[in-house]
Each structure stands twice: as C-alpha cells, then as structure tokens.
Amino acid sequence: MVKSIKNEKFGGERPLFQIHNTRLENIEITDGESGIKCCSDLEADGCKFYGKYPWWHVDRSVITNCYFAAGSRSAIWYSNDMRMENCVIDGPKFFREMKNPNLKDVTINDADETFWKIDGLTVNNVTLHDGTYPFMFCTNVKVDGLVSDSKYVFQYVKDAEIRNAKITTKDALWETENVTVYDSELNGEFLGWHSKNLRLVNCHITGEQPLCYAEGLVLENCTFGSDCDRMFEDSTVNADIRGAVTNIKNPISGKITADNIGSITLDEHIKQPADCKIVIRKQQCECA
C-alpha cells in the first residue's frame, strides 16, 4: 500500500530517512542535510527542496513538477532507476554515481559537475546552463534534445548516442569512446580531441582546431563554419563534408572529401603513414 505525505515542511537532519512506498505531494525540505535518504519506491510531485543533499540512496523513484533551489547542491546521488519530468534545478553537482536515470523536460541552471559516473543515462529535452564538466565518465548514454552552454561537456563518455543537440562550449567530447552525434550543432573550440570512434552525422561545427588527435573519426554529411582551421591534426578520419572548409592540417590516414578546401597544411610534423586522401568533390551542373 502506498503511503502519502502532503503539504508539509521538513528541516534538520534526515527528516524522511528510510521511507518506502510513499508519495510526497507539495512538501518542502526547508534546510538541513539529507532530507530524503536510504529510501525506495518514492513519488514526489510539486515539491520544493532547499536543504543540502536532499535525495541520496533512493531507488525506484519518480520526481515530477519539482523545484531544487541553489542550496540543494549535490542533491541526487547514488539513486538508481529514477525518472524526472518537468523540473527546474538551480543547484550544482546533481546526479552522481547512478544507474538508469531518465530525465525529460528538465532545466538545470547551474550544471557544474552534473551527471558524473552514470550508467544508462537517458535525456530528452533538457537544458543546461553554466558550470563545467557535465556528463563526465558516463556510459550508455542516450540524448534526444539538449541545449547546453556549459563548458567541457561529454568528457570521458563511452557508448553514447546524442541527437538534436545544440551545444555551445569548449573542449567538448574529449577522450570519448564509441559516441555518435546526429543532427546537432556543435559550437566551440577543440571539439573531439583524443576521441576514439567518434561519429558525427548531419552536424554543423564551428570553432578553432576541431577533431584533432582522434582515432577512427567518421563524419557524414557535415558542415563547418569558416573559423574551423587546423582541422584533423594527427587524426585517422573518414569525412564527407558538405560545403567548404578553411584549413586541414596533418591528418594521419583515411579520406576527407569536401566541396571546397581553403588550404591544406602538410609539414614535417605529420605522423606516419601520412597517406590520408584529401579530395575536392566535383560539382555537377545541368546545362540547358
């Protein structure tokens, strides 16, 4: 039988410790620490969280229409099989050491060190503002709908599929492995350095020195801004680029095809086998 707690306020240390099979409706965690801890099978709707660490070690939970204030830092850790919808988060360092969290229609206004060491993360229509290093060390990630201006996103991520994202950042997708990005806009310097098996499909990319030191890099039907120079340095790459690129520098191997290439730098620092084919696509026209 599901218990119910409605329209109450709680503060201090662990006021709702070890509750189970409970629906929380319009409650407030006003202050203190660890308001909800070591629990299972919870629903929270229309609740507000102000104190620190309010949701730790909670398995099988649903959080809807809730607000987490700036003071609720490090709020949701070690909590498996969590579903969150229609929530606003103003606190940093959310979501750590978890399995199978699922977020939909969530806004995170301080994304500093958010989503760390998560296995099985699903994100739909989520917005991240500010902060650094969201998604560090995550595995088995699925994203469909993400807007982010946080710095250094998706570092050390493995086995991820990202769709319909607009990411404005610096140093995104570093040290990733087996990541595919579809139908997205990636804006910022030094994209995808030191990645393995990074695949970009129908993406638009801006920013200096993208996609260097990459292994097994694949691009399909991608476009680049004019500020993208010194591309593909020390990378093994197979790239189908639509439109022009400004500068390609010292790719190791593979094939790069573009409609137009401003310049190519192949100097004494190029690494062997140094046999990458660089091709300007022949334009076809129909004559009357």
PDB file of C-alpha atoms in Angstrom:
ATOM      1  CA  MET A   1       0.000   0.000   0.000  1.00  0.00           C
ATOM      2  CA  VAL A   2       1.374   3.434  -0.981  1.00  0.00           C
ATOM      3  CA  LYS A   3       1.539   5.927   1.876  1.00  0.00           C
ATOM      4  CA  SER A   4       1.044   9.654   1.305  1.00  0.00           C
ATOM      5  CA  ILE A   5       2.628  12.787   2.760  1.00  0.00           C
ATOM      6  CA  LYS A   6       1.083  16.094   1.641  1.00  0.00           C
ATOM      7  CA  ASN A   7       1.516  19.803   2.262  1.00  0.00           C
ATOM      8  CA  GLU A   8       4.153  19.522   4.984  1.00  0.00           C
ATOM      9  CA  LYS A   9       7.527  21.136   5.671  1.00  0.00           C
ATOM     10  CA  PHE A  10      10.611  19.331   6.947  1.00  0.00           C
ATOM     11  CA  GLY A  11      14.017  20.532   8.052  1.00  0.00           C
ATOM     12  CA  GLY A  12      17.040  19.456  10.054  1.00  0.00           C
ATOM     13  CA  GLU A  13      18.964  16.214   9.693  1.00  0.00           C
ATOM     14  CA  ARG A  14      17.372  13.269   7.818  1.00  0.00           C
ATOM     15  CA  PRO A  15      13.702  14.086   8.488  1.00  0.00           C
ATOM     16  CA  LEU A  16      12.488  11.472   5.959  1.00  0.00           C
ATOM     17  CA  PHE A  17      15.067   8.760   6.483  1.00  0.00           C
ATOM     18  CA  GLN A  18      14.245   5.251   5.236  1.00  0.00           C
ATOM     19  CA  ILE A  19      10.730   5.882   3.993  1.00  0.00           C
ATOM     20  CA  HIS A  20       9.401   3.454   1.377  1.00  0.00           C
ATOM     21  CA  ASN A  21       6.385   3.106  -0.901  1.00  0.00           C
ATOM     22  CA  THR A  22       5.429   6.743  -0.329  1.00  0.00           C
ATOM     23  CA  ARG A  23       4.000   9.570  -2.421  1.00  0.00           C
ATOM     24  CA  LEU A  24       5.241  13.047  -1.483  1.00  0.00           C
ATOM     25  CA  GLU A  25       2.980  15.856  -2.662  1.00  0.00           C
ATOM     26  CA  ASN A  26       3.643  19.590  -2.229  1.00  0.00           C
ATOM     27  CA  ILE A  27       6.174  19.093   0.552  1.00  0.00           C
ATOM     28  CA  GLU A  28       9.168  21.339   1.296  1.00  0.00           C
ATOM     29  CA  ILE A  29      12.592  20.355   2.549  1.00  0.00           C
ATOM     30  CA  THR A  30      13.450  23.723   4.068  1.00  0.00           C
ATOM     31  CA  ASP A  31      17.021  23.379   5.379  1.00  0.00           C
ATOM     32  CA  GLY A  32      19.442  20.944   6.971  1.00  0.00           C
ATOM     33  CA  GLU A  33      21.002  17.934   5.268  1.00  0.00           C
ATOM     34  CA  SER A  34      19.939  14.617   3.753  1.00  0.00           C
ATOM     35  CA  GLY A  35      16.202  15.259   3.872  1.00  0.00           C
ATOM     36  CA  ILE A  36      15.351  12.058   1.976  1.00  0.00           C
ATOM     37  CA  LYS A  37      17.912   9.264   2.333  1.00  0.00           C
ATOM     38  CA  CYS A  38      18.113   5.476   2.070  1.00  0.00           C
ATOM     39  CA  CYS A  39      14.622   5.133   0.616  1.00  0.00           C
ATOM     40  CA  SER A  40      12.856   3.243  -2.168  1.00  0.00           C
ATOM     41  CA  ASP A  41       9.744   3.384  -4.339  1.00  0.00           C
ATOM     42  CA  LEU A  42       9.007   7.084  -3.923  1.00  0.00           C
ATOM     43  CA  GLU A  43       6.958   9.561  -5.926  1.00  0.00           C
ATOM     44  CA  ALA A  44       7.485  13.299  -5.473  1.00  0.00           C
ATOM     45  CA  ASP A  45       5.181  15.808  -7.194  1.00  0.00           C
ATOM     46  CA  GLY A  46       5.101  19.576  -6.790  1.00  0.00           C
ATOM     47  CA  CYS A  47       7.776  19.511  -4.077  1.00  0.00           C
ATOM     48  CA  LYS A  48      10.446  22.092  -3.258  1.00  0.00           C
ATOM     49  CA  PHE A  49      13.918  21.308  -1.990  1.00  0.00           C
ATOM     50  CA  TYR A  50      16.134  23.916  -0.303  1.00  0.00           C
ATOM     51  CA  GLY A  51      18.455  21.949   2.010  1.00  0.00           C
ATOM     52  CA  LYS A  52      21.670  20.152   1.036  1.00  0.00           C
ATOM     53  CA  TYR A  53      21.885  16.568  -0.245  1.00  0.00           C
ATOM     54  CA  PRO A  54      18.098  16.022  -0.191  1.00  0.00           C
ATOM     55  CA  TRP A  55      17.858  12.826  -2.295  1.00  0.00           C
ATOM     56  CA  TRP A  56      20.562  10.208  -1.661  1.00  0.00           C
ATOM     57  CA  HIS A  57      20.409   6.410  -1.960  1.00  0.00           C
ATOM     58  CA  VAL A  58      16.844   6.395  -3.259  1.00  0.00           C
ATOM     59  CA  ASP A  59      15.974   3.511  -5.593  1.00  0.00           C
ATOM     60  CA  ARG A  60      12.998   3.432  -7.964  1.00  0.00           C
ATOM     61  CA  SER A  61      11.653   6.959  -7.817  1.00  0.00           C
ATOM     62  CA  VAL A  62       9.575   9.376  -9.911  1.00  0.00           C
ATOM     63  CA  ILE A  63      10.099  13.135  -9.493  1.00  0.00           C
ATOM     64  CA  THR A  64       7.671  15.454 -11.320  1.00  0.00           C
ATOM     65  CA  ASN A  65       6.970  19.209 -11.289  1.00  0.00           C
ATOM     66  CA  CYS A  66       9.539  19.819  -8.563  1.00  0.00           C
ATOM     67  CA  TYR A  67      11.975  22.644  -7.814  1.00  0.00           C
ATOM     68  CA  PHE A  68      15.503  22.270  -6.443  1.00  0.00           C
ATOM     69  CA  ALA A  69      16.930  25.564  -5.141  1.00  0.00           C
ATOM     70  CA  ALA A  70      20.573  26.656  -5.319  1.00  0.00           C
ATOM     71  CA  GLY A  71      21.102  25.474  -1.738  1.00  0.00           C
ATOM     72  CA  SER A  72      20.104  21.916  -2.632  1.00  0.00           C
ATOM     73  CA  ARG A  73      23.567  21.222  -4.004  1.00  0.00           C
ATOM     74  CA  SER A  74      24.721  17.663  -4.659  1.00  0.00           C
ATOM     75  CA  ALA A  75      21.090  16.671  -4.431  1.00  0.00           C
ATOM     76  CA  ILE A  76      20.565  13.364  -6.227  1.00  0.00           C
ATOM     77  CA  TRP A  77      23.367  10.828  -5.765  1.00  0.00           C
ATOM     78  CA  TYR A  78      23.583   7.026  -5.575  1.00  0.00           C
ATOM     79  CA  SER A  79      19.935   6.708  -6.671  1.00  0.00           C
ATOM     80  CA  ASN A  80      19.070   4.088  -9.285  1.00  0.00           C
ATOM     81  CA  ASP A  81      16.092   3.859 -11.640  1.00  0.00           C
ATOM     82  CA  MET A  82      14.968   7.450 -11.226  1.00  0.00           C
ATOM     83  CA  ARG A  83      12.588   9.225 -13.607  1.00  0.00           C
ATOM     84  CA  MET A  84      12.345  13.041 -13.558  1.00  0.00           C
ATOM     85  CA  GLU A  85       9.970  15.221 -15.595  1.00  0.00           C
ATOM     86  CA  ASN A  86       9.081  18.916 -15.756  1.00  0.00           C
ATOM     87  CA  CYS A  87      11.522  20.033 -13.066  1.00  0.00           C
ATOM     88  CA  VAL A  88      13.769  23.067 -12.543  1.00  0.00           C
ATOM     89  CA  ILE A  89      17.147  22.710 -10.848  1.00  0.00           C
ATOM     90  CA  ASP A  90      19.165  25.702  -9.628  1.00  0.00           C
ATOM     91  CA  GLY A  91      21.735  23.746  -7.620  1.00  0.00           C
ATOM     92  CA  PRO A  92      25.111  22.379  -8.827  1.00  0.00           C
ATOM     93  CA  LYS A  93      26.596  18.875  -8.775  1.00  0.00           C
ATOM     94  CA  PHE A  94      23.414  16.902  -9.371  1.00  0.00           C
ATOM     95  CA  PHE A  95      23.208  13.237 -10.420  1.00  0.00           C
ATOM     96  CA  ARG A  96      26.278  11.222  -9.393  1.00  0.00           C
ATOM     97  CA  GLU A  97      27.095   7.531  -9.239  1.00  0.00           C
ATOM     98  CA  MET A  98      23.701   6.386 -10.561  1.00  0.00           C
ATOM     99  CA  LYS A  99      22.192   3.755 -12.839  1.00  0.00           C
ATOM    100  CA  ASN A 100      19.351   4.302 -15.292  1.00  0.00           C
ATOM    101  CA  PRO A 101      18.201   7.857 -14.574  1.00  0.00           C
ATOM    102  CA  ASN A 102      15.743   9.227 -17.129  1.00  0.00           C
ATOM    103  CA  LEU A 103      15.164  12.989 -17.484  1.00  0.00           C
ATOM    104  CA  LYS A 104      12.551  14.703 -19.640  1.00  0.00           C
ATOM    105  CA  ASP A 105      11.735  18.423 -19.930  1.00  0.00           C
ATOM    106  CA  VAL A 106      14.206  19.460 -17.219  1.00  0.00           C
ATOM    107  CA  THR A 107      16.098  22.767 -16.903  1.00  0.00           C
ATOM    108  CA  ILE A 108      19.356  22.823 -14.958  1.00  0.00           C
ATOM    109  CA  ASN A 109      20.535  26.387 -14.348  1.00  0.00           C
ATOM    110  CA  ASP A 110      23.841  25.528 -12.669  1.00  0.00           C
ATOM    111  CA  ALA A 111      25.152  22.445 -14.444  1.00  0.00           C
ATOM    112  CA  ASP A 112      28.528  22.487 -12.703  1.00  0.00           C
ATOM    113  CA  GLU A 113      29.815  18.914 -12.390  1.00  0.00           C
ATOM    114  CA  THR A 114      26.381  17.477 -13.148  1.00  0.00           C
ATOM    115  CA  PHE A 115      25.876  13.895 -14.445  1.00  0.00           C
ATOM    116  CA  TRP A 116      29.067  12.196 -13.221  1.00  0.00           C
ATOM    117  CA  LYS A 117      29.746   8.464 -13.368  1.00  0.00           C
ATOM    118  CA  ILE A 118      26.291   7.464 -14.548  1.00  0.00           C
ATOM    119  CA  ASP A 119      25.494   4.218 -16.351  1.00  0.00           C
ATOM    120  CA  GLY A 120      22.385   4.130 -18.523  1.00  0.00           C
ATOM    121  CA  LEU A 121      21.520   7.837 -18.665  1.00  0.00           C
ATOM    122  CA  THR A 122      18.564   8.937 -20.832  1.00  0.00           C
ATOM    123  CA  VAL A 123      17.989  12.641 -21.561  1.00  0.00           C
ATOM    124  CA  ASN A 124      15.046  14.134 -23.506  1.00  0.00           C
ATOM    125  CA  ASN A 125      14.576  17.883 -23.960  1.00  0.00           C
ATOM    126  CA  VAL A 126      16.968  19.011 -21.253  1.00  0.00           C
ATOM    127  CA  THR A 127      18.603  22.445 -20.950  1.00  0.00           C
ATOM    128  CA  LEU A 128      21.937  23.021 -19.198  1.00  0.00           C
ATOM    129  CA  HIS A 129      23.228  26.457 -18.231  1.00  0.00           C
ATOM    130  CA  ASP A 130      26.662  27.441 -16.923  1.00  0.00           C
ATOM    131  CA  GLY A 131      29.058  25.244 -14.988  1.00  0.00           C
ATOM    132  CA  THR A 132      31.791  22.890 -16.115  1.00  0.00           C
ATOM    133  CA  TYR A 133      32.261  19.196 -16.936  1.00  0.00           C
ATOM    134  CA  PRO A 134      28.706  17.849 -17.178  1.00  0.00           C
ATOM    135  CA  PHE A 135      28.462  14.167 -18.237  1.00  0.00           C
ATOM    136  CA  MET A 136      31.957  13.202 -17.035  1.00  0.00           C
ATOM    137  CA  PHE A 137      32.683   9.463 -17.040  1.00  0.00           C
ATOM    138  CA  CYS A 138      29.168   8.451 -18.138  1.00  0.00           C
ATOM    139  CA  THR A 139      28.445   5.244 -20.057  1.00  0.00           C
ATOM    140  CA  ASN A 140      25.499   4.014 -22.121  1.00  0.00           C
ATOM    141  CA  VAL A 141      24.041   7.465 -22.713  1.00  0.00           C
ATOM    142  CA  LYS A 142      21.065   8.385 -24.913  1.00  0.00           C
ATOM    143  CA  VAL A 143      20.279  12.033 -25.584  1.00  0.00           C
ATOM    144  CA  ASP A 144      17.444  13.373 -27.740  1.00  0.00           C
ATOM    145  CA  GLY A 145      17.032  17.116 -27.352  1.00  0.00           C
ATOM    146  CA  LEU A 146      19.737  19.010 -25.457  1.00  0.00           C
ATOM    147  CA  VAL A 147      20.609  22.705 -25.291  1.00  0.00           C
ATOM    148  CA  SER A 148      23.786  23.449 -23.359  1.00  0.00           C
ATOM    149  CA  ASP A 149      26.143  26.381 -22.828  1.00  0.00           C
ATOM    150  CA  SER A 150      28.153  24.597 -20.133  1.00  0.00           C
ATOM    151  CA  LYS A 151      31.896  24.176 -20.621  1.00  0.00           C
ATOM    152  CA  TYR A 152      33.729  20.908 -21.270  1.00  0.00           C
ATOM    153  CA  VAL A 153      30.680  18.714 -21.896  1.00  0.00           C
ATOM    154  CA  PHE A 154      30.771  14.952 -22.541  1.00  0.00           C
ATOM    155  CA  GLN A 155      34.332  14.245 -21.455  1.00  0.00           C
ATOM    156  CA  TYR A 156      35.409  10.625 -20.925  1.00  0.00           C
ATOM    157  CA  VAL A 157      31.988   9.387 -22.099  1.00  0.00           C
ATOM    158  CA  LYS A 158      31.623   5.883 -23.555  1.00  0.00           C
ATOM    159  CA  ASP A 159      28.906   4.302 -25.678  1.00  0.00           C
ATOM    160  CA  ALA A 160      26.653   7.305 -26.264  1.00  0.00           C
ATOM    161  CA  GLU A 161      24.082   8.389 -28.846  1.00  0.00           C
ATOM    162  CA  ILE A 162      23.328  12.111 -28.990  1.00  0.00           C
ATOM    163  CA  ARG A 163      20.559  13.545 -31.180  1.00  0.00           C
ATOM    164  CA  ASN A 164      19.149  17.010 -31.797  1.00  0.00           C
ATOM    165  CA  ALA A 165      21.596  18.866 -29.573  1.00  0.00           C
ATOM    166  CA  LYS A 166      22.774  22.459 -29.637  1.00  0.00           C
ATOM    167  CA  ILE A 167      25.995  22.646 -27.688  1.00  0.00           C
ATOM    168  CA  THR A 168      27.953  25.868 -27.219  1.00  0.00           C
ATOM    169  CA  THR A 169      31.082  25.089 -25.266  1.00  0.00           C
ATOM    170  CA  LYS A 170      34.815  24.483 -25.261  1.00  0.00           C
ATOM    171  CA  ASP A 171      36.651  21.158 -25.285  1.00  0.00           C
ATOM    172  CA  ALA A 172      33.516  19.062 -25.850  1.00  0.00           C
ATOM    173  CA  LEU A 173      33.640  15.298 -26.417  1.00  0.00           C
ATOM    174  CA  TRP A 174      37.257  14.865 -25.278  1.00  0.00           C
ATOM    175  CA  GLU A 175      38.538  11.356 -24.603  1.00  0.00           C
ATOM    176  CA  THR A 176      35.202   9.844 -25.662  1.00  0.00           C
ATOM    177  CA  GLU A 177      34.811   6.315 -26.992  1.00  0.00           C
ATOM    178  CA  ASN A 178      32.084   4.955 -29.276  1.00  0.00           C
ATOM    179  CA  VAL A 179      29.980   8.115 -29.414  1.00  0.00           C
ATOM    180  CA  THR A 180      27.659   9.081 -32.296  1.00  0.00           C
ATOM    181  CA  VAL A 181      26.133  12.555 -32.680  1.00  0.00           C
ATOM    182  CA  TYR A 182      23.210  13.090 -35.072  1.00  0.00           C
ATOM    183  CA  ASP A 183      21.524  16.251 -36.391  1.00  0.00           C
ATOM    184  CA  SER A 184      23.265  18.600 -33.975  1.00  0.00           C
ATOM    185  CA  GLU A 185      25.031  21.947 -33.775  1.00  0.00           C
ATOM    186  CA  LEU A 186      28.416  21.901 -32.050  1.00  0.00           C
ATOM    187  CA  ASN A 187      29.920  25.319 -31.334  1.00  0.00           C
ATOM    188  CA  GLY A 188      33.245  25.782 -29.562  1.00  0.00           C
ATOM    189  CA  GLU A 189      36.978  25.274 -29.717  1.00  0.00           C
ATOM    190  CA  PHE A 190      38.873  21.986 -29.738  1.00  0.00           C
ATOM    191  CA  LEU A 191      35.966  19.622 -30.379  1.00  0.00           C
ATOM    192  CA  GLY A 192      36.512  15.880 -30.001  1.00  0.00           C
ATOM    193  CA  TRP A 193      40.227  15.801 -29.215  1.00  0.00           C
ATOM    194  CA  HIS A 194      41.692  12.409 -28.288  1.00  0.00           C
ATOM    195  CA  SER A 195      38.411  10.629 -29.065  1.00  0.00           C
ATOM    196  CA  LYS A 196      38.033   7.051 -30.313  1.00  0.00           C
ATOM    197  CA  ASN A 197      35.329   6.068 -32.775  1.00  0.00           C
ATOM    198  CA  LEU A 198      33.551   9.410 -32.713  1.00  0.00           C
ATOM    199  CA  ARG A 199      30.931   9.621 -35.475  1.00  0.00           C
ATOM    200  CA  LEU A 200      29.186  12.854 -36.478  1.00  0.00           C
ATOM    201  CA  VAL A 201      26.164  12.673 -38.799  1.00  0.00           C
ATOM    202  CA  ASN A 202      24.348  15.709 -40.255  1.00  0.00           C
ATOM    203  CA  CYS A 203      26.098  18.069 -37.848  1.00  0.00           C
ATOM    204  CA  HIS A 204      27.233  21.696 -38.142  1.00  0.00           C
ATOM    205  CA  ILE A 205      30.508  22.507 -36.422  1.00  0.00           C
ATOM    206  CA  THR A 206      32.138  25.831 -35.526  1.00  0.00           C
ATOM    207  CA  GLY A 207      35.252  26.795 -33.574  1.00  0.00           C
ATOM    208  CA  GLU A 208      39.025  26.550 -33.880  1.00  0.00           C
ATOM    209  CA  GLN A 209      41.011  23.314 -34.292  1.00  0.00           C
ATOM    210  CA  PRO A 210      38.201  20.761 -34.253  1.00  0.00           C
ATOM    211  CA  LEU A 211      38.633  16.984 -34.296  1.00  0.00           C
ATOM    212  CA  CYS A 212      42.358  16.606 -33.670  1.00  0.00           C
ATOM    213  CA  TYR A 213      44.241  13.623 -32.214  1.00  0.00           C
ATOM    214  CA  ALA A 214      41.197  11.443 -32.937  1.00  0.00           C
ATOM    215  CA  GLU A 215      41.217   7.728 -33.771  1.00  0.00           C
ATOM    216  CA  GLY A 216      38.568   6.210 -36.020  1.00  0.00           C
ATOM    217  CA  LEU A 217      36.814   9.521 -36.638  1.00  0.00           C
ATOM    218  CA  VAL A 218      33.852   9.454 -39.077  1.00  0.00           C
ATOM    219  CA  LEU A 219      31.874  12.404 -40.471  1.00  0.00           C
ATOM    220  CA  GLU A 220      28.802  12.005 -42.670  1.00  0.00           C
ATOM    221  CA  ASN A 221      27.137  14.955 -44.392  1.00  0.00           C
ATOM    222  CA  CYS A 222      28.601  17.539 -42.001  1.00  0.00           C
ATOM    223  CA  THR A 223      29.250  21.267 -42.465  1.00  0.00           C
ATOM    224  CA  PHE A 224      31.834  23.581 -40.919  1.00  0.00           C
ATOM    225  CA  GLY A 225      31.997  27.260 -40.049  1.00  0.00           C
ATOM    226  CA  SER A 226      34.725  29.466 -41.519  1.00  0.00           C
ATOM    227  CA  ASP A 227      36.512  29.654 -38.141  1.00  0.00           C
ATOM    228  CA  CYS A 228      37.330  25.927 -38.229  1.00  0.00           C
ATOM    229  CA  ASP A 229      41.047  25.887 -39.016  1.00  0.00           C
ATOM    230  CA  ARG A 230      43.799  23.298 -38.443  1.00  0.00           C
ATOM    231  CA  MET A 231      41.228  20.521 -38.624  1.00  0.00           C
ATOM    232  CA  PHE A 232      42.009  16.808 -38.204  1.00  0.00           C
ATOM    233  CA  GLU A 233      45.605  17.195 -36.985  1.00  0.00           C
ATOM    234  CA  ASP A 234      47.053  13.794 -36.022  1.00  0.00           C
ATOM    235  CA  SER A 235      43.690  12.096 -36.695  1.00  0.00           C
ATOM    236  CA  THR A 236      42.649   8.987 -38.582  1.00  0.00           C
ATOM    237  CA  VAL A 237      39.498  10.123 -40.329  1.00  0.00           C
ATOM    238  CA  ASN A 238      36.918   9.364 -42.990  1.00  0.00           C
ATOM    239  CA  ALA A 239      34.925  12.532 -43.640  1.00  0.00           C
ATOM    240  CA  ASP A 240      32.168  13.502 -46.069  1.00  0.00           C
ATOM    241  CA  ILE A 241      31.928  17.299 -45.745  1.00  0.00           C
ATOM    242  CA  ARG A 242      29.305  19.421 -47.466  1.00  0.00           C
ATOM    243  CA  GLY A 243      30.384  22.932 -48.341  1.00  0.00           C
ATOM    244  CA  ALA A 244      33.774  24.480 -47.729  1.00  0.00           C
ATOM    245  CA  VAL A 245      36.435  24.034 -45.070  1.00  0.00           C
ATOM    246  CA  THR A 246      39.036  26.642 -44.192  1.00  0.00           C
ATOM    247  CA  ASN A 247      42.133  24.570 -43.394  1.00  0.00           C
ATOM    248  CA  ILE A 248      43.106  20.924 -42.959  1.00  0.00           C
ATOM    249  CA  LYS A 249      46.331  20.132 -41.115  1.00  0.00           C
ATOM    250  CA  ASN A 250      48.369  16.925 -40.998  1.00  0.00           C
ATOM    251  CA  PRO A 251      45.732  14.160 -40.930  1.00  0.00           C
ATOM    252  CA  ILE A 252      47.362  10.739 -40.472  1.00  0.00           C
ATOM    253  CA  SER A 253      45.242   8.498 -42.687  1.00  0.00           C
ATOM    254  CA  GLY A 254      41.791   7.931 -44.190  1.00  0.00           C
ATOM    255  CA  LYS A 255      39.894  10.100 -46.670  1.00  0.00           C
ATOM    256  CA  ILE A 256      38.481  13.633 -46.498  1.00  0.00           C
ATOM    257  CA  THR A 257      36.066  14.872 -49.158  1.00  0.00           C
ATOM    258  CA  ALA A 258      34.719  18.446 -49.267  1.00  0.00           C
ATOM    259  CA  ASP A 259      33.148  20.759 -51.817  1.00  0.00           C
ATOM    260  CA  ASN A 260      35.930  23.292 -51.356  1.00  0.00           C
ATOM    261  CA  ILE A 261      39.105  23.479 -49.274  1.00  0.00           C
ATOM    262  CA  GLY A 262      40.741  26.807 -48.470  1.00  0.00           C
ATOM    263  CA  SER A 263      44.186  25.397 -47.665  1.00  0.00           C
ATOM    264  CA  ILE A 264      45.966  22.193 -46.688  1.00  0.00           C
ATOM    265  CA  THR A 265      48.944  22.077 -44.322  1.00  0.00           C
ATOM    266  CA  LEU A 266      51.204  19.047 -44.654  1.00  0.00           C
ATOM    267  CA  ASP A 267      54.509  19.724 -42.941  1.00  0.00           C
ATOM    268  CA  GLU A 268      57.441  17.913 -41.358  1.00  0.00           C
ATOM    269  CA  HIS A 269      55.399  17.174 -38.217  1.00  0.00           C
ATOM    270  CA  ILE A 270      52.880  14.919 -39.942  1.00  0.00           C
ATOM    271  CA  LYS A 271      52.700  11.420 -38.462  1.00  0.00           C
ATOM    272  CA  GLN A 272      53.024   8.220 -40.457  1.00  0.00           C
ATOM    273  CA  PRO A 273      51.608   6.675 -42.530  1.00  0.00           C
ATOM    274  CA  ALA A 274      50.680  10.188 -43.736  1.00  0.00           C
ATOM    275  CA  ASP A 275      48.551   8.770 -46.547  1.00  0.00           C
ATOM    276  CA  CYS A 276      45.199  10.471 -45.995  1.00  0.00           C
ATOM    277  CA  LYS A 277      43.445  11.219 -49.287  1.00  0.00           C
ATOM    278  CA  ILE A 278      42.075  14.755 -49.487  1.00  0.00           C
ATOM    279  CA  VAL A 279      39.544  15.234 -52.280  1.00  0.00           C
ATOM    280  CA  ILE A 280      37.624  18.208 -53.608  1.00  0.00           C
ATOM    281  CA  ARG A 281      34.237  16.945 -54.736  1.00  0.00           C
ATOM    282  CA  LYS A 282      33.484  17.557 -58.386  1.00  0.00           C
ATOM    283  CA  GLN A 283      30.471  19.810 -58.770  1.00  0.00           C
ATOM    284  CA  GLN A 284      27.946  18.701 -61.339  1.00  0.00           C
ATOM    285  CA  CYS A 285      25.616  21.064 -63.168  1.00  0.00           C
ATOM    286  CA  GLU A 286      22.827  20.654 -65.676  1.00  0.00           C
ATOM    287  CA  CYS A 287      23.175  22.757 -68.794  1.00  0.00           C
ATOM    288  CA  ALA A 288      20.149  23.918 -70.790  1.00  0.00           C
TER     289      ALA A 288
END
